Coordinates of N, CA and C in Angstrom, one line a residue:
X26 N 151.7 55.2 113.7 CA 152.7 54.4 112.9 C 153.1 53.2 113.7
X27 N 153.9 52.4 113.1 CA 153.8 50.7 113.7 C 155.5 50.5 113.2
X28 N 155.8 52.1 113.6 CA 157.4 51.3 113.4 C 158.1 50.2 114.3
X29 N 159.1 49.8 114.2 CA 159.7 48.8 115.1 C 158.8 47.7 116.2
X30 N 157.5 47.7 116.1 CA 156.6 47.4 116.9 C 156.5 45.7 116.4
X31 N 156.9 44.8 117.0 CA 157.2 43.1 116.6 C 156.2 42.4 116.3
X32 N 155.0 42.9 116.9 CA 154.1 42.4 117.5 C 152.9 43.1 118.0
X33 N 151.3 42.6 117.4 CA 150.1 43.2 117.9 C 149.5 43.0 119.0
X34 N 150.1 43.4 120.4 CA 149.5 42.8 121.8 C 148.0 42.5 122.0
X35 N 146.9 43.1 120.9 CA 145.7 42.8 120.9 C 144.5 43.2 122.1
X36 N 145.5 43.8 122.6 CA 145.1 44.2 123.9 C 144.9 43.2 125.1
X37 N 145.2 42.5 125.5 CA 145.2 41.4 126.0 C 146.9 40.9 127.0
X38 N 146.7 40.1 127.9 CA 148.2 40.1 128.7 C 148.5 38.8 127.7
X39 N 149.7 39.3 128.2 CA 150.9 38.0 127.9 C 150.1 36.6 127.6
X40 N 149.7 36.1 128.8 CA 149.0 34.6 129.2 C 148.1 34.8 128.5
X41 N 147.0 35.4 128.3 CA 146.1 35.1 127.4 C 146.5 35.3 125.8
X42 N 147.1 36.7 125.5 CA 147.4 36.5 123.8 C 148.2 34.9 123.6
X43 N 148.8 34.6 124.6 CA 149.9 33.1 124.2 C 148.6 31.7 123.8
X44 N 147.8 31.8 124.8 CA 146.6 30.9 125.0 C 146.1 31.2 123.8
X45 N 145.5 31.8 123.6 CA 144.6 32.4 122.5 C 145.1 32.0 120.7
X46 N 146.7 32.4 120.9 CA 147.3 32.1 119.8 C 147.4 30.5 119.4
X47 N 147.8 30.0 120.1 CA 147.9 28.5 120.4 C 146.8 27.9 120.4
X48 N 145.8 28.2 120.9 CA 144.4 27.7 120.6 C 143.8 27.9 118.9
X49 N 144.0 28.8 118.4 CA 143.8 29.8 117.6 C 144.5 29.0 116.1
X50 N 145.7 28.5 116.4 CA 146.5 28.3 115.5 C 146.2 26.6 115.7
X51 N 146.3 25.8 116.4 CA 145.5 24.3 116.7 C 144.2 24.0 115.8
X52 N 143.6 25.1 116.0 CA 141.8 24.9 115.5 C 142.4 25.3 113.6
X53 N 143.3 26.0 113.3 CA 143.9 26.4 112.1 C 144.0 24.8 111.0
X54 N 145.1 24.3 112.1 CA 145.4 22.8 111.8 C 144.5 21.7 111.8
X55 N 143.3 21.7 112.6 CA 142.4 20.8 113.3 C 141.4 20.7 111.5
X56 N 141.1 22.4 111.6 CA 139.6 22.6 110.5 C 140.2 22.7 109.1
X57 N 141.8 23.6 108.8 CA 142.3 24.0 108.4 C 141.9 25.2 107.4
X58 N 141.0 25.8 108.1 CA 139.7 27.3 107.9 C 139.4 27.6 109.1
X59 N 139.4 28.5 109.7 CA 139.0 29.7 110.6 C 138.4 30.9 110.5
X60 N 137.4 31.5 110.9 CA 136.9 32.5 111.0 C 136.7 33.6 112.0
X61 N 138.0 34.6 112.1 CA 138.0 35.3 113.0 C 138.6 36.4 112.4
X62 N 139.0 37.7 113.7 CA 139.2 39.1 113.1 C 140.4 39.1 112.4
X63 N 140.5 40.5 111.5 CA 141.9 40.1 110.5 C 143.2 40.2 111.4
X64 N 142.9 41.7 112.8 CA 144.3 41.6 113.3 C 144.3 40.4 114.2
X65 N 143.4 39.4 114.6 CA 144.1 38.2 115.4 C 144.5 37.4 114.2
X66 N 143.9 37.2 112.5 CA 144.1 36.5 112.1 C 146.0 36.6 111.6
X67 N 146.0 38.0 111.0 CA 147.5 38.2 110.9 C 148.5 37.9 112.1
X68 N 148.2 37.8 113.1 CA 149.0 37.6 114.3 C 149.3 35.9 113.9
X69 N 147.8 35.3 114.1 CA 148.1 33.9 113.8 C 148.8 33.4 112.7
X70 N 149.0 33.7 112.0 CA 149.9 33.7 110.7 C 150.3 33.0 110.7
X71 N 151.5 34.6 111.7 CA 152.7 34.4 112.0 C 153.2 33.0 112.2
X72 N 152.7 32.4 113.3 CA 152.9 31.3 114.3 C 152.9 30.2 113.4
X73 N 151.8 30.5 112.5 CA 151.4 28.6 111.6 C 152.3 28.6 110.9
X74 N 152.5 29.8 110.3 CA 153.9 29.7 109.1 C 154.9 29.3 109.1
X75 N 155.4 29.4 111.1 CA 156.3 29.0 111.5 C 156.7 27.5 111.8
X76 N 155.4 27.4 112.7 CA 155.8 26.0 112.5 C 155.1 24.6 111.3
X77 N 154.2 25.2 110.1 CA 154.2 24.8 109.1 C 156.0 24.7 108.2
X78 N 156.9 25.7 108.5 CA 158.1 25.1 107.9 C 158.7 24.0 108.8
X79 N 158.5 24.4 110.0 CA 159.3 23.1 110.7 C 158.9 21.6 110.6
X80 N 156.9 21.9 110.0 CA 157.1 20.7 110.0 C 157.2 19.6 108.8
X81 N 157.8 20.0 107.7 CA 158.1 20.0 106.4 C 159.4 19.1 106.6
X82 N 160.6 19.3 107.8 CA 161.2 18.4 108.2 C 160.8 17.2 109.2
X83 N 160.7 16.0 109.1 CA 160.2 15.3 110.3 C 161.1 14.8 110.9
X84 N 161.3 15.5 112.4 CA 163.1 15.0 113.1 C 162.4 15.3 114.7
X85 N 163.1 14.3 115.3 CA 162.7 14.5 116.7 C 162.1 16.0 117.1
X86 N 163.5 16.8 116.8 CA 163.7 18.1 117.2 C 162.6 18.7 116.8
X87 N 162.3 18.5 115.5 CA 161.0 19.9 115.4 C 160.0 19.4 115.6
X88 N 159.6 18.1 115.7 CA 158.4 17.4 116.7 C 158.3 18.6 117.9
X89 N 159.6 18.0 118.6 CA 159.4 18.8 119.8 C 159.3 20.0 120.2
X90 N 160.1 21.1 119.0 CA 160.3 22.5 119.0 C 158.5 22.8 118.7
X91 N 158.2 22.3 117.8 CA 156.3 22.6 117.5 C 155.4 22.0 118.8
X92 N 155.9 20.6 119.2 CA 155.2 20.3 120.8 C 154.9 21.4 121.8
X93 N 156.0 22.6 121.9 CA 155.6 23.3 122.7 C 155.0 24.2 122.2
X94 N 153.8 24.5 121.1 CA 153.0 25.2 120.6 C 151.9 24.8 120.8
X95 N 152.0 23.5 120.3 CA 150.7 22.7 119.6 C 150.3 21.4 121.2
X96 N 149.7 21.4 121.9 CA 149.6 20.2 122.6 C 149.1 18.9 122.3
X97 N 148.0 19.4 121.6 CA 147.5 18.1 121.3 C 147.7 17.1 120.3
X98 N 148.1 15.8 120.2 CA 148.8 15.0 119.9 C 148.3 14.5 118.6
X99 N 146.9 14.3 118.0 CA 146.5 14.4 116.7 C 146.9 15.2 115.8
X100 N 146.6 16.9 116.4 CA 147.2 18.2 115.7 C 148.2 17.8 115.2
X101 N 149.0 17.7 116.2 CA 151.0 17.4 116.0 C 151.0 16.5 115.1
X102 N 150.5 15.1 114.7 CA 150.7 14.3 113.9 C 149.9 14.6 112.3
X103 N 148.9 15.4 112.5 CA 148.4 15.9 111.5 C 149.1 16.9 110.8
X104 N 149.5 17.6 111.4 CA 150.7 18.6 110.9 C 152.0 17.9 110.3
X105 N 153.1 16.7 110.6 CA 154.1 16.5 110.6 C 153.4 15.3 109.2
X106 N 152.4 14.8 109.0 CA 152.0 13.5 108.5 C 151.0 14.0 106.8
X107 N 150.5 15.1 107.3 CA 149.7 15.8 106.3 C 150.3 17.1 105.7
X108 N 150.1 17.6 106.9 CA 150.1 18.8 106.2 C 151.4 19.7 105.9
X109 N 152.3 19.1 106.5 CA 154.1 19.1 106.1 C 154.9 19.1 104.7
X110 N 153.5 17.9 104.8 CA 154.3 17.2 103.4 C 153.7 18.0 101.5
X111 N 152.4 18.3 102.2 CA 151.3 18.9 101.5 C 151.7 20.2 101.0
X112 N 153.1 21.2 101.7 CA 153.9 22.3 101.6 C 155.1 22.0 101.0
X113 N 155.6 20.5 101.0 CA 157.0 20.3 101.2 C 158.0 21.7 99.7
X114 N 156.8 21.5 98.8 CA 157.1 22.6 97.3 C 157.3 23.6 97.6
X115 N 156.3 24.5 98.8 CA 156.2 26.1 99.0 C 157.4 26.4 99.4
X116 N 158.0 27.5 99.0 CA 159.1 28.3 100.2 C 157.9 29.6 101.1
X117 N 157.0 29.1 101.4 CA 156.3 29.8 102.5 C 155.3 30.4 101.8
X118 N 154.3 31.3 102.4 CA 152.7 31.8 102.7 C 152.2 30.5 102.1
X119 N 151.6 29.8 103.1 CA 151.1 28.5 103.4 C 149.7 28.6 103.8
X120 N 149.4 30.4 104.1 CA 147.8 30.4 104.5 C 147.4 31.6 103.7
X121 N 146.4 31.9 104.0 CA 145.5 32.8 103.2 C 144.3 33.5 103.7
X122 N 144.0 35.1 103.5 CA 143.0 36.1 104.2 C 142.0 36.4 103.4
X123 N 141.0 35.4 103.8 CA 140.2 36.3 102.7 C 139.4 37.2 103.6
X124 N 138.4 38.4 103.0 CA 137.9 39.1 103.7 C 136.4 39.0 103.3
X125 N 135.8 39.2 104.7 CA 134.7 38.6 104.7 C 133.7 39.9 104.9
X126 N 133.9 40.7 105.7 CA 133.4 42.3 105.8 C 133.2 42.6 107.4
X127 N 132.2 43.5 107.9 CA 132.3 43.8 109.1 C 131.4 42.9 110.1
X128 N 131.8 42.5 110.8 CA 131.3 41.8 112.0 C 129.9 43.0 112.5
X129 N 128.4 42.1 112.7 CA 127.0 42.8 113.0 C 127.1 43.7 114.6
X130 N 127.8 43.2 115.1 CA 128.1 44.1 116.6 C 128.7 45.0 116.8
X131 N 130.0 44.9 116.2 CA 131.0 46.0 116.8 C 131.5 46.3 116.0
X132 N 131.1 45.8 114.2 CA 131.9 46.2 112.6 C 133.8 46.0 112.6
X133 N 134.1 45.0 113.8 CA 135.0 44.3 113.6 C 135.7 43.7 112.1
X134 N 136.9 44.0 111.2 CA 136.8 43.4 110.1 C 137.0 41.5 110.2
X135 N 136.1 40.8 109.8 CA 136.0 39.7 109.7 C 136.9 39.1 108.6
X136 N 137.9 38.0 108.5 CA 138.2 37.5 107.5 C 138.5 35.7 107.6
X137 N 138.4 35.4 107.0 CA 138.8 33.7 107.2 C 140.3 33.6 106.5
X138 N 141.2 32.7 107.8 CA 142.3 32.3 107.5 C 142.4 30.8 106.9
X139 N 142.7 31.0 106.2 CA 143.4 28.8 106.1 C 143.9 29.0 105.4
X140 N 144.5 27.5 104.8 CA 145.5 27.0 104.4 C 145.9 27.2 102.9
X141 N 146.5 27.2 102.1 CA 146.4 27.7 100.9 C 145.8 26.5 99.6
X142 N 145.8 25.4 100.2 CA 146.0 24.3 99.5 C 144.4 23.4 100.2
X143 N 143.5 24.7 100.9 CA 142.0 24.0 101.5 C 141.1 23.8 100.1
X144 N 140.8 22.7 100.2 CA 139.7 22.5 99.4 C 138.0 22.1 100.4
X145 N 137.3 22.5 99.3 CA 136.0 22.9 100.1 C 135.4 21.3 100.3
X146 N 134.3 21.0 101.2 CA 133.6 19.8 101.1 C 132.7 19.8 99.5
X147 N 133.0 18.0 99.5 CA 132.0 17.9 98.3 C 131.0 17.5 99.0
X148 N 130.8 17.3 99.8 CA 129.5 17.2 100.5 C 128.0 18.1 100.1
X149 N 128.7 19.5 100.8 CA 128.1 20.8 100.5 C 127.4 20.8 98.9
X150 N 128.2 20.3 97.7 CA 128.7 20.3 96.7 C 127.1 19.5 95.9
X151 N 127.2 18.2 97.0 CA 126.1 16.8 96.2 C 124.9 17.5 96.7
X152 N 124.8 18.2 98.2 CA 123.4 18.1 98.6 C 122.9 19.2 97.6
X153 N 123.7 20.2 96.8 CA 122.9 20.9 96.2 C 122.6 20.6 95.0
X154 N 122.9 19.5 94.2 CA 123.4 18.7 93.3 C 121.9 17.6 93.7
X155 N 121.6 17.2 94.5 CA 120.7 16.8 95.0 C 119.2 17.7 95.1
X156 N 119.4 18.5 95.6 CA 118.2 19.6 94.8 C 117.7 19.2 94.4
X157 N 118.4 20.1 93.3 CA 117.9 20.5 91.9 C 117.4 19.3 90.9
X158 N 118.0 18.0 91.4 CA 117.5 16.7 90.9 C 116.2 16.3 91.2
X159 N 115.7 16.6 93.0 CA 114.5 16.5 93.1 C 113.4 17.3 92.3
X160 N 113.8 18.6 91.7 CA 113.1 18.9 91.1 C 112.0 18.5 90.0
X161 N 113.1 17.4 89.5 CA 112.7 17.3 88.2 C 112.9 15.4 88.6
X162 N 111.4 15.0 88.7 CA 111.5 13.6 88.8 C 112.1 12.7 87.7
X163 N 112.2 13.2 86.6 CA 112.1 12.0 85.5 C 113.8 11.9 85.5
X164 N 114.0 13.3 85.6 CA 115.6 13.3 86.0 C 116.4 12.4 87.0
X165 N 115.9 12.1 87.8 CA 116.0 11.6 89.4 C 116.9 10.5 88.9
X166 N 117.1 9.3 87.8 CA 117.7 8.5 88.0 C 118.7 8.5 87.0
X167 N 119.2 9.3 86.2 CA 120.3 10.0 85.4 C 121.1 10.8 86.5
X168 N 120.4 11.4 87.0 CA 121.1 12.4 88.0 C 121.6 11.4 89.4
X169 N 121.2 10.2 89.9 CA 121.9 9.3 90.9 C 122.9 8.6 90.1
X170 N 123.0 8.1 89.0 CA 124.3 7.8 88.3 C 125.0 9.1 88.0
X171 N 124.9 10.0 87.9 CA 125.8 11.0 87.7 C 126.1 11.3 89.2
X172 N 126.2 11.3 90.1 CA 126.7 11.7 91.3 C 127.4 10.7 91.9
X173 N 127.2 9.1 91.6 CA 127.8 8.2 92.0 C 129.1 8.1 90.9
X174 N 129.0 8.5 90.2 CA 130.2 8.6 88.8 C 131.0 9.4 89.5
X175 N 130.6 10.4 89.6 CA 131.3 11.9 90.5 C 131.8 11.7 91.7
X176 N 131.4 10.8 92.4 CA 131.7 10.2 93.9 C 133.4 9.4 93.3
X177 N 132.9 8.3 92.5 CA 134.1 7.4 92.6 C 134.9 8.2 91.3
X178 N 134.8 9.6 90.8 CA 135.8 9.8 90.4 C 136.7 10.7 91.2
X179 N 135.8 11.2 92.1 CA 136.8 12.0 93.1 C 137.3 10.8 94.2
X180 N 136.9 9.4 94.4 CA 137.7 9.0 95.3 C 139.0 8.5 94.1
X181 N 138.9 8.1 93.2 CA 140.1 7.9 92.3 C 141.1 9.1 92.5
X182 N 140.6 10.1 92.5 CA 141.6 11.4 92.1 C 142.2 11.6 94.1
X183 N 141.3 11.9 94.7 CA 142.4 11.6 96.0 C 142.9 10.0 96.1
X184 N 142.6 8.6 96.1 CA 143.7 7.9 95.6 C 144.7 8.2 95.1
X185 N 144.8 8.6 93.8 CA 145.8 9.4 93.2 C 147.1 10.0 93.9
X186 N 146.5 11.6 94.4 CA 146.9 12.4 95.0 C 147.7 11.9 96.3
X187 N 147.1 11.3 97.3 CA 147.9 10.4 98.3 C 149.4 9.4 97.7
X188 N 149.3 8.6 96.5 CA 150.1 7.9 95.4 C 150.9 8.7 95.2

């Protein structure tokens, strides 16, 4: 049972679960998708949730209260400048578990954490979109106006969105 227990030590000392977390929750912010085990992912959560509310306010103080989490100075501004503001609606769960299944070595449960509000690359999106266009030559130049359509209508819609 896991009564009164605050916290999953992970097996690991002090200095490293802190490292680890902090690293862990940085690369959260950096990719805003992660792929690792569910009990380090639930641990991490914790932490982003935390300072995902603080940074919803932008004030010296919680700059610096999240400074001592987060080191690196992009993150920090990424967080206070993006991703702050991107929650300002939520009253919290700001991330998300999906489950992925057992890890090939040691059947570890695998899951990916991020953000609730991640959207996938359109990148991924065109090259397959690209394909299937080579398939079919005659298609080839109906299908480069339709992806350039699709291009500048998703840059309109993030325009937008930033507005």
């Amino acid at each position: 049972m896991n009564h009164r227990n605050g916290f999953n030590p992970l097996s690991r000392t002090t200095a490293h679960r802190r490292a680890m977390s902090r690293n862990m929750v940085t690369s959260l912010f950096r990719f805003e998708r992660i792929t690792t085990t569910k009990s380090k992912a639930l641990e991490v959560r914790k932490a982003a949730e935390k300072l995902i509310t603080r940074s919803k306010v932008d004030s010296v103080h919680n700059r610096r209260e999240v400074k001592k989490f987060i080191a690196d100075e992009k993150i920090l501004n990424k967080l206070f400048t993006e991703i702050g503001p991107r929650m300002k609606d939520r009253n919290g769960g700001y991330t998300r578990v999906l489950k992925l299944g057992f890890r090939q070595g040691d059947a570890a449960d695998m899951v990916i954490l991020e953000l609730v509000d991640y959207k996938l690359d359109s990148a991924a999106e065109e090259t397959t979109e690209k394909k299937a266009t080579e398939k079919k030559p005659a298609a080839k130049k109906t299908a480069a106006k339709k992806t350039t359509a699709k291009k500048a209508d998703a840059e309109k819609a993030e325009a937008a969105d930033k507005e």
